[in-house]
Each structure stands twice: as C-alpha cells, then as structure tokens.
Short mmCIF file of N, CA and C in Angstrom, two decimals:
data_model
loop_
_atom_site.label_atom_id
_atom_site.label_comp_id
_atom_site.label_asym_id
_atom_site.label_seq_id
_atom_site.Cartn_x
_atom_site.Cartn_y
_atom_site.Cartn_z
N MET I 1 -22.78 16.45 15.14
CA MET I 1 -21.95 16.12 16.28
C MET I 1 -20.82 17.14 16.40
N ASN I 2 -20.48 17.51 17.63
CA ASN I 2 -19.34 18.41 17.79
C ASN I 2 -18.05 17.59 17.91
N ARG I 3 -16.95 18.29 17.92
CA ARG I 3 -15.62 17.66 17.92
C ARG I 3 -15.42 16.69 19.08
N GLN I 4 -15.76 17.10 20.29
CA GLN I 4 -15.55 16.26 21.47
C GLN I 4 -16.45 15.02 21.44
N GLU I 5 -17.66 15.16 20.95
CA GLU I 5 -18.56 14.01 20.84
C GLU I 5 -17.99 12.97 19.87
N ILE I 6 -17.41 13.43 18.79
CA ILE I 6 -16.81 12.53 17.80
C ILE I 6 -15.63 11.78 18.43
N LEU I 7 -14.76 12.51 19.12
CA LEU I 7 -13.60 11.88 19.77
C LEU I 7 -14.06 10.86 20.81
N ASN I 8 -15.06 11.20 21.60
CA ASN I 8 -15.57 10.28 22.62
C ASN I 8 -16.16 9.03 21.97
N LYS I 9 -16.90 9.20 20.88
CA LYS I 9 -17.49 8.07 20.17
C LYS I 9 -16.40 7.09 19.73
N ILE I 10 -15.35 7.63 19.13
CA ILE I 10 -14.26 6.77 18.63
C ILE I 10 -13.50 6.11 19.78
N ASN I 11 -13.14 6.88 20.79
CA ASN I 11 -12.31 6.35 21.88
C ASN I 11 -13.06 5.39 22.80
N ASN I 12 -14.37 5.50 22.88
CA ASN I 12 -15.14 4.66 23.80
C ASN I 12 -15.76 3.43 23.15
N SER I 13 -15.60 3.29 21.85
CA SER I 13 -16.21 2.18 21.14
C SER I 13 -15.19 1.07 20.87
N PRO I 14 -15.55 -0.18 21.17
CA PRO I 14 -14.62 -1.29 20.87
C PRO I 14 -14.53 -1.60 19.38
N MET I 15 -15.40 -1.00 18.56
CA MET I 15 -15.39 -1.26 17.12
C MET I 15 -14.18 -0.64 16.43
N TYR I 16 -13.63 0.43 16.99
CA TYR I 16 -12.53 1.14 16.35
C TYR I 16 -11.20 0.50 16.72
N GLU I 17 -10.28 0.46 15.74
CA GLU I 17 -8.95 -0.13 15.97
C GLU I 17 -7.95 0.89 16.52
N TYR I 18 -8.37 2.11 16.73
CA TYR I 18 -7.45 3.18 17.11
C TYR I 18 -8.08 4.10 18.14
N HIS I 19 -7.23 4.93 18.72
CA HIS I 19 -7.65 5.99 19.63
C HIS I 19 -7.18 7.33 19.05
N ILE I 20 -7.86 8.40 19.47
CA ILE I 20 -7.46 9.75 19.11
C ILE I 20 -7.37 10.56 20.39
N ALA I 21 -6.24 11.24 20.58
CA ALA I 21 -6.08 12.12 21.74
C ALA I 21 -5.87 13.54 21.23
N GLU I 22 -6.54 14.48 21.87
CA GLU I 22 -6.39 15.88 21.50
C GLU I 22 -5.33 16.52 22.39
N VAL I 23 -4.48 17.36 21.80
CA VAL I 23 -3.43 18.06 22.53
C VAL I 23 -3.79 19.54 22.54
N PRO I 24 -4.50 19.99 23.59
CA PRO I 24 -4.97 21.38 23.61
C PRO I 24 -3.84 22.41 23.60
N GLN I 25 -2.68 22.09 24.17
CA GLN I 25 -1.56 23.02 24.20
C GLN I 25 -1.01 23.29 22.80
N ARG I 26 -1.36 22.48 21.85
CA ARG I 26 -0.86 22.61 20.48
C ARG I 26 -1.98 22.95 19.51
N ASP I 27 -2.86 23.85 19.89
CA ASP I 27 -3.94 24.32 19.01
C ASP I 27 -4.79 23.19 18.44
N GLY I 28 -5.17 22.25 19.28
CA GLY I 28 -6.06 21.19 18.84
C GLY I 28 -5.42 20.08 18.04
N MET I 29 -4.10 19.94 18.12
CA MET I 29 -3.42 18.85 17.43
C MET I 29 -4.01 17.52 17.90
N LEU I 30 -4.11 16.57 16.99
CA LEU I 30 -4.65 15.26 17.30
C LEU I 30 -3.59 14.19 17.16
N LEU I 31 -3.52 13.27 18.12
CA LEU I 31 -2.63 12.11 18.08
C LEU I 31 -3.47 10.89 17.76
N PHE I 32 -3.06 10.12 16.79
CA PHE I 32 -3.74 8.89 16.41
C PHE I 32 -2.81 7.72 16.72
N TYR I 33 -3.36 6.66 17.29
CA TYR I 33 -2.54 5.49 17.57
C TYR I 33 -3.40 4.24 17.64
N LEU I 34 -2.79 3.11 17.28
CA LEU I 34 -3.45 1.82 17.29
C LEU I 34 -3.75 1.42 18.73
N LYS I 35 -4.91 0.81 18.96
CA LYS I 35 -5.24 0.35 20.31
C LYS I 35 -4.20 -0.66 20.79
N GLU I 36 -3.90 -0.59 22.06
CA GLU I 36 -2.83 -1.41 22.63
C GLU I 36 -3.06 -2.91 22.44
N ASP I 37 -4.29 -3.36 22.54
CA ASP I 37 -4.56 -4.80 22.40
C ASP I 37 -4.37 -5.30 20.96
N LEU I 38 -4.20 -4.39 20.00
CA LEU I 38 -3.96 -4.78 18.61
C LEU I 38 -2.49 -4.67 18.21
N GLU I 39 -1.66 -4.12 19.10
CA GLU I 39 -0.23 -4.00 18.80
C GLU I 39 0.37 -5.40 18.63
N GLY I 40 1.16 -5.55 17.60
CA GLY I 40 1.79 -6.84 17.33
C GLY I 40 0.91 -7.77 16.52
N LYS I 41 -0.35 -7.43 16.33
CA LYS I 41 -1.28 -8.27 15.56
C LYS I 41 -1.60 -7.68 14.20
N SER I 42 -1.31 -6.42 14.01
CA SER I 42 -1.64 -5.73 12.77
C SER I 42 -0.69 -6.17 11.65
N LYS I 43 -1.24 -6.27 10.46
CA LYS I 43 -0.44 -6.62 9.28
C LYS I 43 -0.02 -5.39 8.49
N ILE I 44 -0.23 -4.21 9.04
CA ILE I 44 0.11 -2.96 8.36
C ILE I 44 1.63 -2.81 8.29
N ASN I 45 2.14 -2.38 7.14
CA ASN I 45 3.55 -2.04 7.02
C ASN I 45 3.70 -0.61 7.53
N PHE I 46 4.03 -0.46 8.80
CA PHE I 46 4.07 0.85 9.43
C PHE I 46 5.13 1.77 8.84
N TYR I 47 6.23 1.22 8.37
CA TYR I 47 7.30 2.04 7.79
C TYR I 47 6.81 2.68 6.48
N GLU I 48 6.12 1.89 5.68
CA GLU I 48 5.56 2.41 4.43
C GLU I 48 4.50 3.47 4.72
N LYS I 49 3.64 3.20 5.69
CA LYS I 49 2.57 4.15 6.04
C LYS I 49 3.14 5.44 6.63
N ALA I 50 4.24 5.33 7.36
CA ALA I 50 4.88 6.54 7.92
C ALA I 50 5.34 7.46 6.79
N VAL I 51 5.97 6.89 5.79
CA VAL I 51 6.43 7.69 4.65
C VAL I 51 5.24 8.24 3.87
N ASP I 52 4.22 7.41 3.67
CA ASP I 52 3.01 7.89 2.97
C ASP I 52 2.40 9.08 3.69
N LEU I 53 2.27 8.98 4.99
CA LEU I 53 1.66 10.07 5.76
C LEU I 53 2.49 11.35 5.69
N ILE I 54 3.77 11.22 5.93
CA ILE I 54 4.60 12.43 6.03
C ILE I 54 4.75 13.10 4.67
N TYR I 55 4.77 12.34 3.58
CA TYR I 55 4.89 12.93 2.25
C TYR I 55 3.56 13.44 1.72
N SER I 56 2.48 12.78 2.03
CA SER I 56 1.21 13.07 1.37
C SER I 56 0.37 14.15 2.02
N ALA I 57 0.39 14.25 3.31
CA ALA I 57 -0.49 15.21 3.98
C ALA I 57 0.35 16.25 4.71
N ALA I 58 0.30 17.46 4.22
CA ALA I 58 1.17 18.50 4.77
C ALA I 58 0.82 18.90 6.19
N ASP I 59 -0.38 18.56 6.66
CA ASP I 59 -0.75 18.92 8.02
C ASP I 59 -0.29 17.89 9.04
N ILE I 60 0.40 16.84 8.60
CA ILE I 60 0.96 15.87 9.54
C ILE I 60 2.15 16.52 10.23
N TYR I 61 2.15 16.48 11.56
CA TYR I 61 3.24 17.06 12.32
C TYR I 61 4.42 16.09 12.40
N ASP I 62 4.14 14.87 12.82
CA ASP I 62 5.18 13.84 12.84
C ASP I 62 4.55 12.46 12.91
N VAL I 63 5.37 11.45 12.61
CA VAL I 63 4.98 10.05 12.71
C VAL I 63 6.08 9.38 13.53
N THR I 64 5.69 8.68 14.59
CA THR I 64 6.67 8.02 15.45
C THR I 64 6.44 6.52 15.44
N LEU I 65 7.53 5.79 15.24
CA LEU I 65 7.52 4.33 15.31
C LEU I 65 8.37 3.91 16.50
N VAL I 66 7.79 3.18 17.43
CA VAL I 66 8.53 2.67 18.58
C VAL I 66 8.77 1.19 18.33
N GLU I 67 10.02 0.84 18.12
CA GLU I 67 10.40 -0.55 17.87
C GLU I 67 10.83 -1.15 19.20
N TRP I 68 9.89 -1.81 19.86
CA TRP I 68 10.14 -2.30 21.23
C TRP I 68 11.20 -3.39 21.27
N SER I 69 11.27 -4.25 20.26
CA SER I 69 12.26 -5.33 20.27
C SER I 69 13.68 -4.78 20.10
N LYS I 70 13.82 -3.63 19.45
CA LYS I 70 15.13 -3.02 19.22
C LYS I 70 15.42 -1.89 20.20
N CYS I 71 14.46 -1.60 21.07
CA CYS I 71 14.60 -0.53 22.07
C CYS I 71 14.99 0.80 21.41
N ARG I 72 14.21 1.17 20.40
CA ARG I 72 14.45 2.46 19.76
C ARG I 72 13.13 3.04 19.25
N ALA I 73 13.16 4.34 19.08
CA ALA I 73 12.00 5.07 18.56
C ALA I 73 12.48 6.03 17.48
N LEU I 74 11.80 5.99 16.35
CA LEU I 74 12.14 6.85 15.22
C LEU I 74 10.97 7.79 14.94
N SER I 75 11.27 9.04 14.63
CA SER I 75 10.23 9.98 14.24
C SER I 75 10.51 10.51 12.84
N TYR I 76 9.49 10.50 12.03
CA TYR I 76 9.53 11.10 10.70
C TYR I 76 8.84 12.45 10.86
N TYR I 77 9.47 13.51 10.39
CA TYR I 77 8.88 14.84 10.50
C TYR I 77 9.38 15.73 9.38
N LYS I 78 8.69 16.85 9.22
CA LYS I 78 9.06 17.80 8.18
C LYS I 78 9.92 18.90 8.77
N LYS I 79 10.92 19.29 7.99
CA LYS I 79 11.78 20.39 8.41
C LYS I 79 12.22 21.13 7.16
N ASP I 80 11.86 22.38 7.07
CA ASP I 80 12.23 23.22 5.92
C ASP I 80 11.80 22.59 4.59
N GLY I 81 10.62 22.01 4.55
CA GLY I 81 10.12 21.43 3.31
C GLY I 81 10.66 20.06 2.97
N LEU I 82 11.52 19.52 3.81
CA LEU I 82 12.08 18.18 3.60
C LEU I 82 11.58 17.24 4.69
N VAL I 83 11.73 15.96 4.48
CA VAL I 83 11.35 14.97 5.48
C VAL I 83 12.62 14.46 6.15
N ASP I 84 12.63 14.53 7.47
CA ASP I 84 13.76 14.03 8.26
C ASP I 84 13.31 12.84 9.10
N ILE I 85 14.25 11.98 9.42
CA ILE I 85 14.00 10.88 10.34
C ILE I 85 14.96 11.08 11.50
N GLY I 86 14.40 11.16 12.70
CA GLY I 86 15.22 11.37 13.88
C GLY I 86 15.07 10.24 14.88
N LEU I 87 16.13 9.96 15.60
CA LEU I 87 16.10 8.97 16.66
C LEU I 87 15.61 9.65 17.93
N GLU I 88 14.56 9.14 18.53
CA GLU I 88 13.97 9.72 19.73
C GLU I 88 14.57 9.08 20.98
N ASP I 89 14.34 9.70 22.12
CA ASP I 89 14.79 9.17 23.40
C ASP I 89 13.88 8.01 23.78
N PHE I 90 14.37 6.78 23.62
CA PHE I 90 13.56 5.59 23.88
C PHE I 90 13.13 5.51 25.34
N ASP I 91 13.92 6.06 26.24
CA ASP I 91 13.60 6.00 27.67
C ASP I 91 12.24 6.62 27.99
N ILE I 92 11.84 7.63 27.24
CA ILE I 92 10.53 8.26 27.45
C ILE I 92 9.43 7.22 27.29
N PHE I 93 9.54 6.39 26.27
CA PHE I 93 8.53 5.36 26.02
C PHE I 93 8.69 4.20 27.00
N ALA I 94 9.93 3.84 27.31
CA ALA I 94 10.19 2.71 28.20
C ALA I 94 9.66 2.96 29.61
N ARG I 95 9.75 4.21 30.07
CA ARG I 95 9.24 4.52 31.41
C ARG I 95 7.71 4.37 31.48
N LYS I 96 7.04 4.66 30.37
CA LYS I 96 5.58 4.56 30.34
C LYS I 96 5.10 3.11 30.24
N SER I 97 5.85 2.28 29.53
CA SER I 97 5.43 0.89 29.28
C SER I 97 6.62 -0.07 29.37
N PRO I 98 7.21 -0.23 30.55
CA PRO I 98 8.39 -1.11 30.65
C PRO I 98 8.10 -2.57 30.30
N GLU I 99 6.85 -2.99 30.41
CA GLU I 99 6.49 -4.38 30.10
C GLU I 99 6.61 -4.70 28.62
N LYS I 100 6.69 -3.69 27.75
CA LYS I 100 6.78 -3.91 26.30
C LYS I 100 8.22 -4.10 25.81
N ILE I 101 9.20 -3.77 26.65
CA ILE I 101 10.60 -3.84 26.23
C ILE I 101 10.95 -5.25 25.80
N ARG I 102 11.60 -5.34 24.64
CA ARG I 102 12.07 -6.59 24.01
C ARG I 102 10.96 -7.44 23.42
N ILE I 103 9.74 -6.94 23.40
CA ILE I 103 8.64 -7.65 22.75
C ILE I 103 8.60 -7.22 21.29
N ASP I 104 8.32 -8.15 20.39
CA ASP I 104 8.38 -7.89 18.96
C ASP I 104 7.11 -7.18 18.48
N ILE I 105 6.99 -5.90 18.85
CA ILE I 105 5.88 -5.08 18.37
C ILE I 105 6.42 -3.71 17.96
N VAL I 106 5.70 -3.09 17.04
CA VAL I 106 6.02 -1.73 16.62
C VAL I 106 4.80 -0.88 16.95
N GLU I 107 5.01 0.14 17.75
CA GLU I 107 3.94 1.07 18.09
C GLU I 107 3.99 2.21 17.08
N PHE I 108 2.83 2.59 16.58
CA PHE I 108 2.72 3.59 15.52
C PHE I 108 1.85 4.74 16.01
N ILE I 109 2.43 5.94 16.04
CA ILE I 109 1.72 7.12 16.52
C ILE I 109 1.94 8.23 15.50
N PHE I 110 0.87 8.92 15.13
CA PHE I 110 1.07 10.09 14.29
C PHE I 110 0.21 11.22 14.78
N SER I 111 0.69 12.42 14.53
CA SER I 111 -0.05 13.61 14.95
C SER I 111 -0.31 14.49 13.74
N ILE I 112 -1.49 15.08 13.75
CA ILE I 112 -1.90 15.95 12.68
C ILE I 112 -2.25 17.30 13.30
N LYS I 113 -1.79 18.36 12.66
CA LYS I 113 -1.92 19.70 13.25
C LYS I 113 -3.37 20.11 13.45
N ALA I 114 -4.21 19.88 12.49
CA ALA I 114 -5.61 20.28 12.63
C ALA I 114 -6.45 19.51 11.64
N LEU I 115 -7.66 19.20 12.06
CA LEU I 115 -8.62 18.59 11.16
C LEU I 115 -9.93 19.34 11.30
N LYS I 116 -10.58 19.58 10.20
CA LYS I 116 -11.88 20.22 10.25
C LYS I 116 -12.89 19.24 10.85
N THR I 117 -13.92 19.76 11.46
CA THR I 117 -14.97 18.92 12.04
C THR I 117 -15.58 18.03 10.97
N GLN I 118 -15.69 18.54 9.76
CA GLN I 118 -16.22 17.75 8.64
C GLN I 118 -15.36 16.51 8.39
N ASP I 119 -14.04 16.67 8.45
CA ASP I 119 -13.14 15.52 8.26
C ASP I 119 -13.27 14.54 9.43
N LEU I 120 -13.40 15.08 10.64
CA LEU I 120 -13.59 14.20 11.81
C LEU I 120 -14.90 13.42 11.70
N GLU I 121 -15.93 14.04 11.16
CA GLU I 121 -17.19 13.33 10.97
C GLU I 121 -17.02 12.17 9.99
N GLU I 122 -16.22 12.38 8.95
CA GLU I 122 -15.92 11.29 8.01
C GLU I 122 -15.11 10.19 8.70
N ILE I 123 -14.14 10.60 9.49
CA ILE I 123 -13.30 9.64 10.20
C ILE I 123 -14.12 8.80 11.18
N ALA I 124 -15.18 9.38 11.74
CA ALA I 124 -16.04 8.66 12.67
C ALA I 124 -16.70 7.44 12.03
N HIS I 125 -16.71 7.37 10.70
CA HIS I 125 -17.28 6.22 9.99
C HIS I 125 -16.21 5.19 9.63
N ILE I 126 -14.95 5.47 9.95
CA ILE I 126 -13.83 4.59 9.59
C ILE I 126 -13.37 3.87 10.86
N THR I 127 -13.54 2.57 10.91
CA THR I 127 -13.16 1.81 12.10
C THR I 127 -11.77 1.17 11.98
N CYS I 128 -11.32 0.91 10.76
CA CYS I 128 -10.04 0.24 10.51
C CYS I 128 -8.90 1.28 10.51
N PHE I 129 -7.82 1.00 11.22
CA PHE I 129 -6.69 1.92 11.34
C PHE I 129 -6.03 2.18 9.99
N GLU I 130 -5.85 1.14 9.18
CA GLU I 130 -5.23 1.33 7.87
C GLU I 130 -6.11 2.18 6.96
N ASP I 131 -7.41 1.98 7.01
CA ASP I 131 -8.33 2.81 6.23
C ASP I 131 -8.27 4.27 6.69
N LEU I 132 -8.13 4.48 7.99
CA LEU I 132 -7.99 5.83 8.53
C LEU I 132 -6.73 6.50 7.96
N ILE I 133 -5.62 5.78 7.98
CA ILE I 133 -4.36 6.32 7.44
C ILE I 133 -4.54 6.67 5.97
N ASN I 134 -5.15 5.77 5.20
CA ASN I 134 -5.36 6.01 3.77
C ASN I 134 -6.25 7.23 3.55
N TYR I 135 -7.26 7.41 4.38
CA TYR I 135 -8.13 8.58 4.26
C TYR I 135 -7.33 9.86 4.50
N ILE I 136 -6.52 9.87 5.53
CA ILE I 136 -5.74 11.07 5.85
C ILE I 136 -4.69 11.34 4.78
N VAL I 137 -4.08 10.30 4.24
CA VAL I 137 -3.10 10.47 3.17
C VAL I 137 -3.74 11.16 1.97
N ASN I 138 -5.00 10.87 1.73
CA ASN I 138 -5.68 11.42 0.55
C ASN I 138 -6.37 12.76 0.81
N LEU I 139 -6.25 13.30 2.00
CA LEU I 139 -6.80 14.64 2.26
C LEU I 139 -6.05 15.66 1.42
N SER I 140 -6.71 16.71 1.03
CA SER I 140 -6.00 17.77 0.31
C SER I 140 -5.06 18.46 1.27
N TYR I 141 -3.93 18.86 0.77
CA TYR I 141 -2.94 19.49 1.64
C TYR I 141 -2.72 20.93 1.23
N THR I 142 -2.08 21.67 2.12
CA THR I 142 -1.90 23.10 1.90
C THR I 142 -0.44 23.50 1.74
N GLU I 143 0.48 22.63 2.04
CA GLU I 143 1.91 22.96 2.02
C GLU I 143 2.64 21.91 1.19
N VAL I 144 3.46 22.34 0.28
CA VAL I 144 4.19 21.41 -0.58
C VAL I 144 5.40 20.88 0.17
N VAL I 145 5.62 19.58 0.08
CA VAL I 145 6.80 18.96 0.67
C VAL I 145 7.78 18.67 -0.45
N GLN I 146 9.02 19.07 -0.27
CA GLN I 146 10.04 18.83 -1.30
C GLN I 146 10.32 17.34 -1.35
N THR I 147 10.20 16.76 -2.53
CA THR I 147 10.37 15.32 -2.66
C THR I 147 11.72 14.94 -3.26
N SER I 148 12.52 15.92 -3.65
CA SER I 148 13.83 15.57 -4.20
C SER I 148 14.75 15.16 -3.07
N GLY I 149 15.44 14.08 -3.27
CA GLY I 149 16.32 13.56 -2.21
C GLY I 149 17.75 14.02 -2.39
N TRP I 150 18.62 13.47 -1.58
CA TRP I 150 20.02 13.87 -1.62
C TRP I 150 20.70 13.45 -2.92
N TYR I 151 20.13 12.49 -3.65
CA TYR I 151 20.71 12.12 -4.94
C TYR I 151 20.70 13.30 -5.90
N ASP I 152 19.66 14.13 -5.81
CA ASP I 152 19.58 15.30 -6.69
C ASP I 152 20.49 16.42 -6.23
N GLN I 153 20.89 16.40 -4.97
CA GLN I 153 21.65 17.52 -4.41
C GLN I 153 23.17 17.30 -4.49
N TYR I 154 23.60 16.06 -4.57
CA TYR I 154 25.03 15.78 -4.53
C TYR I 154 25.45 14.95 -5.75
N ASP I 155 26.62 15.24 -6.25
CA ASP I 155 27.17 14.49 -7.37
C ASP I 155 28.33 13.64 -6.87
N TYR I 156 28.15 12.33 -6.87
CA TYR I 156 29.17 11.43 -6.35
C TYR I 156 30.06 10.85 -7.43
N GLU I 157 29.98 11.38 -8.64
CA GLU I 157 30.78 10.84 -9.73
C GLU I 157 32.15 11.50 -9.83
N GLU I 158 32.49 12.36 -8.91
CA GLU I 158 33.81 13.06 -8.97
C GLU I 158 34.95 12.12 -8.72
#
C-alpha cells in the first residue's frame, strides 16, 4: 500500500478511533487526533501521553491539548533540546468549533515530522488511539531531548 492509501484506509474506516491529516506544506508532516465523536469519552490521561510523546519520540513536532471547559489550549514542543509548554491562542480553536466551548472535553492533537511508509503500514493495524500513541512513543528516535529540568540548572539554597 502507498502512503495515501494507508491514510485513506484509516480516515474512512469507523473501526479507527483517530484521524490522520497530512500537511504537505511541512514536508509530509502528519497530524493525529481522536475522532470527534469519541472526545470526552476517552479514559486516556492526555497530559501524561503528551509528556510521553514529546520526551520519547524526537520526530514529534508538538502536542496540543485544547481544554474546552477552561477555554485554553496548551502546546508541548521542543526548543533547543528542551521541552517547553506554551499557551496557544484559544480563539483559533473556538472559531472552528464554538459549540464545544465550556464543555468538559480535552481535545488531543499531535504532529510528527515524518513517518516511514513501513511505520504507517504498522499503524494501519492499530485501531485504538492509546495503542497508536504507545507505538509512536516506542519508535526509535534520532535526536536526543535534554531531560534535565530547572532543578539541575538553579540552586535555590542560597
């Protein structure tokens, strides 16, 4: 199967808990997100999975959590070998889905810079969103992420 056939299979099948969108302007970057009808029903700890993704797989570009009940969006991303958390412009999301505002759901979106067709073929056999995340977390990575935090950088005992 080629890349587009795999994406079509996943996106057009009701068996999968997620969708994948390709971003051609970004050299084939892929966006993964939970299907809308499953939002608010998933038992996944998205905050834990966001940290797992950003620390474990160096090809992850960012992970975004949209907290609709709190009207905020947070993105986890890498910068200079460290992991940063940034507050996103919630209005961007609110304009697309105003009906979700103040509803107790967390939308989870992550993007990965590139995946080999071989990895996509493996992903085509994974229907559960949490299993997909775990598979991507366990992919071999090419770039080391610095895991030392600010506790190692600053001495507060002065």
